[in-house]
Amino acid sequence: DSTAIIPAVAKGAKSVVAVITNIEEGIFPKGEGRFTLKGGTVLSLASLFGVVNQKLLAGRRVGRMAIKTGGSGHWGIINQIFSNAPGDFDQVKTKQLLGDHAWCCMGLSDTSRPFDVLTAQFNYRQQGGKAIAGGIKGLHVMDNCYYGTDSNEGSNRVDLAVILMAPPKRWMDGINRNPELNMRAADYESKYPQYPPTDKTTGEEIMDPNHWRDSLFSARFGKAPYKQFPYTLGAFPLWAQTVATVNLAGYMGDWIIDDVWRPLVSLVVAESLYNDVPATEVITYLGRKETERAAEHLKRAS
């Protein structure tokens, strides 16, 4: 879960990319499809910003991310390492990262809270059928003596990218339209001539892929390994998954990283590097730098 971000920040990392699995619920909800603080993944991420679901607190279901520190209903968030104060991030660079259009569509402003900036990106990308991810620059690191993070008098800032390992709907839709994979691809195409799949009677988008007719992923019409492809991808026990399912998760991961590559690169390398540079060239650059660092280390060691 996202608590793995904590030791990276505690060790002084300035750019952190977290790929998070164990998506428990809320990935394909009804209605507007907005994220809520229900699943353990989003809860653990929220706890880094001092945000929790009060109902779960009342039900004592938050595990080690919170501790009761006082009177009735008074809880402290021991996992909090980032400030969630309004506007306490690099608004200029974050807006450049997202683009003015997306920034406005998400309803964000310079006074938005950092966690809201992340979840707004989750919602925006999810509703577009894309890989669910978010990035934010210049997060303010807080003192946390339990984990060893240091605010360094407010100058300690971190860039964070979070990628959720959950099936993107456009990826699922593309598989359903591939006749080499889906023997009912023609039927699927006739029912849903374009993305997103919509109900012909109401014209409304069908939010849950389980309800797409002739879909390989649906509980009723699907087939292995696509049928009810696990929205919960726990790391263990790996032996509980078939080889085909594990491979499918790998192909999905490739698609996800391709989909979020540019915003991801903008967080881990200099802005001047990634503009209009193919991903392969960026990888070559990073590999060369790694080789140079290794050679320098060997030189010093000898």
Short mmCIF file of C-alpha atoms in Angstrom, two decimals:
data_model
loop_
_atom_site.label_atom_id
_atom_site.label_comp_id
_atom_site.label_asym_id
_atom_site.label_seq_id
_atom_site.Cartn_x
_atom_site.Cartn_y
_atom_site.Cartn_z
CA ASP A 1 0.00 0.00 0.00
CA SER A 2 1.00 3.64 -0.06
CA THR A 3 2.75 3.60 3.33
CA ALA A 4 5.84 2.47 1.37
CA ILE A 5 6.14 6.14 0.38
CA ILE A 6 7.09 7.01 3.96
CA PRO A 7 10.58 5.42 4.13
CA ALA A 8 11.48 6.88 0.72
CA VAL A 9 10.68 10.37 1.99
CA ALA A 10 12.40 9.68 5.32
CA LYS A 11 15.59 8.76 3.42
CA GLY A 12 15.56 12.08 1.59
CA ALA A 13 13.98 11.23 -1.78
CA LYS A 14 12.85 14.35 -3.62
CA SER A 15 10.84 12.57 -6.33
CA VAL A 16 8.71 9.53 -5.46
CA VAL A 17 6.72 7.38 -7.88
CA ALA A 18 4.38 4.95 -6.12
CA VAL A 19 2.67 2.12 -8.04
CA ILE A 20 0.00 0.84 -5.69
CA THR A 21 -1.96 -2.41 -5.84
CA ASN A 22 -4.63 -3.89 -3.57
CA ILE A 23 -7.48 -1.79 -4.93
CA GLU A 24 -10.25 -2.96 -2.64
CA GLU A 25 -13.34 -1.11 -3.81
CA GLY A 26 -14.68 1.98 -5.50
CA ILE A 27 -12.88 1.60 -8.83
CA PHE A 28 -16.05 1.25 -10.89
CA PRO A 29 -18.74 2.83 -8.71
CA LYS A 30 -22.19 3.87 -9.88
CA GLY A 31 -23.28 7.42 -10.53
CA GLU A 32 -20.57 9.99 -11.04
CA GLY A 33 -17.83 7.45 -10.37
CA ARG A 34 -16.04 9.52 -7.78
CA PHE A 35 -13.51 8.08 -5.39
CA THR A 36 -14.43 7.74 -1.74
CA LEU A 37 -12.38 6.91 1.32
CA LYS A 38 -13.52 3.28 1.41
CA GLY A 39 -10.83 0.99 0.07
CA GLY A 40 -7.66 0.35 2.04
CA THR A 41 -5.46 1.72 -0.74
CA VAL A 42 -7.06 5.15 -0.85
CA LEU A 43 -7.33 5.19 2.93
CA SER A 44 -3.62 4.53 3.40
CA LEU A 45 -2.80 7.26 0.87
CA ALA A 46 -5.16 9.67 2.60
CA SER A 47 -3.51 8.97 5.94
CA LEU A 48 -0.22 10.39 4.60
CA PHE A 49 -2.05 13.73 4.38
CA GLY A 50 -3.84 13.35 7.72
CA VAL A 51 -7.17 12.54 6.07
CA VAL A 52 -9.31 9.60 7.19
CA ASN A 53 -12.86 8.33 6.88
CA GLN A 54 -14.55 9.30 10.13
CA LYS A 55 -17.01 6.37 9.91
CA LEU A 56 -14.14 3.92 9.73
CA LEU A 57 -12.47 5.65 12.65
CA ALA A 58 -15.64 5.22 14.65
CA GLY A 59 -15.68 1.55 13.68
CA ARG A 60 -12.00 1.10 14.67
CA ARG A 61 -11.13 -0.24 11.21
CA VAL A 62 -8.10 1.86 10.39
CA GLY A 63 -5.39 -0.41 11.79
CA ARG A 64 -2.06 1.27 12.42
CA MET A 65 -2.67 4.43 10.43
CA ALA A 66 -4.35 6.21 13.36
CA ILE A 67 -4.10 6.22 17.12
CA LYS A 68 -6.50 7.50 19.75
CA THR A 69 -4.82 10.40 21.50
CA GLY A 70 -7.47 11.98 23.67
CA GLY A 71 -11.15 12.19 24.48
CA SER A 72 -14.03 10.49 22.73
CA GLY A 73 -13.59 10.50 18.96
CA HIS A 74 -10.22 12.31 19.09
CA TRP A 75 -7.72 10.57 16.82
CA GLY A 76 -4.26 11.41 15.58
CA ILE A 77 -2.87 10.25 12.23
CA ILE A 78 0.52 8.66 12.87
CA ASN A 79 1.13 8.15 9.13
CA GLN A 80 0.93 11.85 8.23
CA ILE A 81 4.12 13.07 6.56
CA PHE A 82 2.68 15.64 4.10
CA SER A 83 0.97 18.92 4.86
CA ASN A 84 -2.61 19.06 3.62
CA ALA A 85 -3.02 22.77 4.22
CA PRO A 86 -4.78 24.66 1.41
CA GLY A 87 -2.32 25.60 -1.32
CA ASP A 88 0.67 24.01 0.43
CA PHE A 89 2.28 22.65 -2.74
CA ASP A 90 3.91 24.11 -5.84
CA GLN A 91 0.78 25.34 -7.61
CA VAL A 92 2.62 26.74 -10.63
CA LYS A 93 4.51 23.55 -11.51
CA THR A 94 1.56 21.30 -10.67
CA LYS A 95 -0.67 23.34 -12.97
CA GLN A 96 1.96 23.06 -15.71
CA LEU A 97 2.07 19.32 -15.13
CA LEU A 98 -1.70 18.94 -15.59
CA GLY A 99 -2.34 21.67 -18.14
CA ASP A 100 -4.70 24.63 -17.74
CA HIS A 101 -7.68 22.85 -19.33
CA ALA A 102 -7.50 19.80 -17.06
CA TRP A 103 -6.82 22.02 -14.05
CA CYS A 104 -10.04 23.94 -14.69
CA CYS A 105 -12.07 20.81 -15.52
CA MET A 106 -11.04 19.29 -12.20
CA GLY A 107 -12.29 22.38 -10.37
CA LEU A 108 -8.90 22.98 -8.78
CA SER A 109 -7.51 26.28 -7.53
CA ASP A 110 -4.41 27.64 -5.83
CA THR A 111 -6.14 27.08 -2.49
CA SER A 112 -7.00 23.41 -3.09
CA ARG A 113 -5.71 20.92 -0.54
CA PRO A 114 -2.91 18.63 -1.80
CA PHE A 115 -4.86 15.40 -1.23
CA ASP A 116 -7.83 16.86 -3.12
CA VAL A 117 -5.49 17.66 -6.02
CA LEU A 118 -4.48 13.98 -6.21
CA THR A 119 -8.01 12.56 -5.93
CA ALA A 120 -9.33 15.08 -8.45
CA GLN A 121 -6.82 13.62 -10.94
CA PHE A 122 -7.92 10.10 -10.02
CA ASN A 123 -11.53 11.01 -10.74
CA TYR A 124 -10.72 12.92 -13.94
CA ARG A 125 -8.69 10.08 -15.44
CA GLN A 126 -11.05 7.38 -14.21
CA GLN A 127 -14.08 9.04 -15.79
CA GLY A 128 -12.14 9.26 -19.07
CA GLY A 129 -11.39 5.53 -18.93
CA LYS A 130 -7.66 6.19 -18.54
CA ALA A 131 -5.13 4.74 -16.13
CA ILE A 132 -5.89 6.07 -12.66
CA ALA A 133 -2.98 8.23 -11.57
CA GLY A 134 -2.09 11.60 -10.16
CA GLY A 135 0.93 13.82 -9.67
CA ILE A 136 1.70 16.80 -7.49
CA LYS A 137 4.86 18.87 -7.18
CA GLY A 138 6.36 20.58 -4.17
CA LEU A 139 4.59 18.76 -1.35
CA HIS A 140 5.56 20.13 2.04
CA VAL A 141 7.10 17.37 4.21
CA MET A 142 6.15 17.50 7.89
CA ASP A 143 8.09 16.44 10.97
CA ASN A 144 7.16 12.92 11.98
CA CYS A 145 9.42 11.58 14.73
CA TYR A 146 7.79 8.13 14.51
CA TYR A 147 8.93 7.63 10.89
CA GLY A 148 11.87 10.03 10.81
CA THR A 149 10.67 12.60 8.28
CA ASP A 150 12.00 16.12 8.71
CA SER A 151 10.37 19.36 7.60
CA ASN A 152 13.77 21.09 7.60
CA GLU A 153 12.06 24.36 8.55
CA GLY A 154 9.63 24.13 5.66
CA SER A 155 12.20 23.85 2.88
CA ASN A 156 11.83 20.08 2.44
CA ARG A 157 9.66 19.57 -0.64
CA VAL A 158 8.83 16.36 -2.50
CA ASP A 159 7.33 15.62 -5.93
CA LEU A 160 4.91 12.69 -5.81
CA ALA A 161 3.30 10.54 -8.51
CA VAL A 162 0.76 7.85 -7.57
CA ILE A 163 -0.34 5.18 -10.05
CA LEU A 164 -3.14 2.78 -9.11
CA MET A 165 -2.79 -0.73 -10.52
CA ALA A 166 -6.47 -0.97 -11.45
CA PRO A 167 -7.92 -2.01 -14.85
CA PRO A 168 -8.43 1.11 -17.03
CA LYS A 169 -11.76 0.99 -18.84
CA ARG A 170 -10.24 1.99 -22.19
CA TRP A 171 -7.82 -0.93 -21.91
CA MET A 172 -10.71 -3.29 -21.20
CA ASP A 173 -12.75 -1.82 -24.03
CA GLY A 174 -9.86 -2.26 -26.48
CA ILE A 175 -9.54 -5.95 -25.59
CA ASN A 176 -13.26 -6.45 -26.09
CA ARG A 177 -13.07 -4.95 -29.59
CA ASN A 178 -10.18 -7.21 -30.64
CA PRO A 179 -11.57 -10.19 -32.62
CA GLU A 180 -8.36 -12.15 -31.99
CA LEU A 181 -9.11 -12.06 -28.28
CA ASN A 182 -12.89 -11.80 -28.11
CA MET A 183 -14.91 -14.14 -30.30
CA ARG A 184 -17.94 -11.90 -29.67
CA ALA A 185 -16.10 -8.73 -30.67
CA ALA A 186 -18.53 -8.07 -33.55
CA ASP A 187 -21.52 -8.31 -31.20
CA TYR A 188 -19.76 -6.06 -28.72
CA GLU A 189 -19.04 -3.52 -31.48
CA SER A 190 -22.67 -3.54 -32.63
CA LYS A 191 -23.92 -2.86 -29.10
CA TYR A 192 -21.23 -0.27 -28.33
CA PRO A 193 -20.03 1.30 -31.60
CA GLN A 194 -17.81 3.75 -29.75
CA TYR A 195 -16.28 4.32 -26.35
CA PRO A 196 -17.63 4.65 -23.72
CA PRO A 197 -20.18 1.80 -23.74
CA THR A 198 -23.61 3.33 -23.22
CA ASP A 199 -27.11 2.04 -22.61
CA LYS A 200 -29.02 2.36 -25.91
CA THR A 201 -32.27 3.04 -24.05
CA THR A 202 -31.09 5.75 -21.68
CA GLY A 203 -27.94 6.90 -23.47
CA GLU A 204 -26.07 6.82 -20.16
CA GLU A 205 -22.59 5.39 -19.77
CA ILE A 206 -22.45 1.93 -18.25
CA MET A 207 -20.02 2.58 -15.43
CA ASP A 208 -19.27 -0.99 -14.38
CA PRO A 209 -17.51 -3.19 -17.01
CA ASN A 210 -19.15 -6.21 -15.38
CA HIS A 211 -22.36 -5.01 -17.04
CA TRP A 212 -20.95 -4.62 -20.56
CA ARG A 213 -22.71 -7.23 -22.72
CA ASP A 214 -20.44 -9.60 -24.71
CA SER A 215 -17.49 -8.37 -22.64
CA LEU A 216 -14.70 -10.77 -21.81
CA PHE A 217 -14.54 -9.24 -18.35
CA SER A 218 -18.20 -9.60 -17.34
CA ALA A 219 -19.31 -12.14 -14.76
CA ARG A 220 -22.05 -13.42 -17.09
CA PHE A 221 -20.50 -13.33 -20.57
CA GLY A 222 -16.78 -13.43 -19.88
CA LYS A 223 -14.17 -16.18 -20.02
CA ALA A 224 -10.89 -16.84 -18.22
CA PRO A 225 -8.53 -15.14 -17.63
CA TYR A 226 -10.55 -12.00 -18.35
CA LYS A 227 -13.77 -13.00 -16.59
CA GLN A 228 -14.07 -10.98 -13.39
CA PHE A 229 -10.44 -9.98 -13.78
CA PRO A 230 -9.50 -9.17 -10.19
CA TYR A 231 -9.94 -5.54 -9.27
CA THR A 232 -8.12 -6.49 -6.08
CA LEU A 233 -4.57 -7.37 -7.04
CA GLY A 234 -2.96 -8.27 -3.75
CA ALA A 235 0.75 -9.04 -3.84
CA PHE A 236 0.27 -12.27 -1.89
CA PRO A 237 -0.40 -15.09 -2.24
CA LEU A 238 0.86 -15.08 -5.81
CA TRP A 239 0.21 -18.81 -6.17
CA ALA A 240 -3.52 -18.09 -5.87
CA GLN A 241 -3.42 -16.51 -9.35
CA THR A 242 -3.17 -18.46 -12.60
CA VAL A 243 -0.24 -17.87 -14.95
CA ALA A 244 -2.65 -16.34 -17.48
CA THR A 245 -4.04 -13.94 -14.87
CA VAL A 246 -0.58 -12.85 -13.77
CA ASN A 247 0.42 -12.29 -17.41
CA LEU A 248 -2.76 -10.29 -18.00
CA ALA A 249 -1.88 -8.11 -15.00
CA GLY A 250 1.55 -7.57 -16.59
CA TYR A 251 0.05 -6.51 -19.93
CA MET A 252 -2.28 -4.18 -18.05
CA GLY A 253 0.71 -2.70 -16.22
CA ASP A 254 2.44 -1.98 -19.55
CA TRP A 255 -0.67 -0.17 -20.80
CA ILE A 256 -0.94 1.84 -17.59
CA ILE A 257 2.68 3.01 -17.65
CA ASP A 258 2.38 3.98 -21.34
CA ASP A 259 -0.75 5.97 -20.50
CA VAL A 260 0.86 7.93 -17.69
CA TRP A 261 4.39 8.15 -19.11
CA ARG A 262 4.63 11.86 -19.80
CA PRO A 263 3.35 13.09 -16.42
CA LEU A 264 5.44 10.40 -14.79
CA VAL A 265 8.64 11.48 -16.54
CA SER A 266 7.95 15.11 -15.70
CA LEU A 267 8.24 14.19 -12.03
CA VAL A 268 11.40 12.09 -12.15
CA VAL A 269 13.58 13.97 -14.66
CA ALA A 270 14.17 17.61 -15.49
CA GLU A 271 11.33 19.36 -17.32
CA SER A 272 13.64 20.33 -20.18
CA LEU A 273 14.46 16.69 -20.83
CA TYR A 274 11.08 15.12 -21.48
CA ASN A 275 9.54 17.71 -23.80
CA ASP A 276 9.02 16.02 -27.18
CA VAL A 277 11.57 13.31 -26.34
CA PRO A 278 10.55 9.68 -27.07
CA ALA A 279 10.27 7.44 -24.03
CA THR A 280 13.06 5.17 -25.31
CA GLU A 281 15.49 8.10 -25.40
CA VAL A 282 14.56 9.06 -21.85
CA ILE A 283 15.18 5.48 -20.70
CA THR A 284 18.57 5.53 -22.47
CA TYR A 285 19.42 8.81 -20.75
CA LEU A 286 18.47 7.45 -17.33
CA GLY A 287 20.42 4.23 -17.98
CA ARG A 288 23.52 6.21 -19.00
CA LYS A 289 23.32 8.31 -15.86
CA GLU A 290 23.00 5.17 -13.75
CA THR A 291 26.09 3.70 -15.45
CA GLU A 292 28.04 6.93 -14.83
CA ARG A 293 27.07 6.91 -11.16
CA ALA A 294 28.14 3.26 -10.82
CA ALA A 295 31.50 3.99 -12.46
CA GLU A 296 32.07 6.95 -10.16
CA HIS A 297 31.20 4.80 -7.15
CA LEU A 298 33.70 2.12 -8.22
CA LYS A 299 36.34 4.77 -8.79
CA ARG A 300 35.89 6.15 -5.28
CA ALA A 301 35.85 2.65 -3.78
CA SER A 302 39.18 1.76 -5.42
#
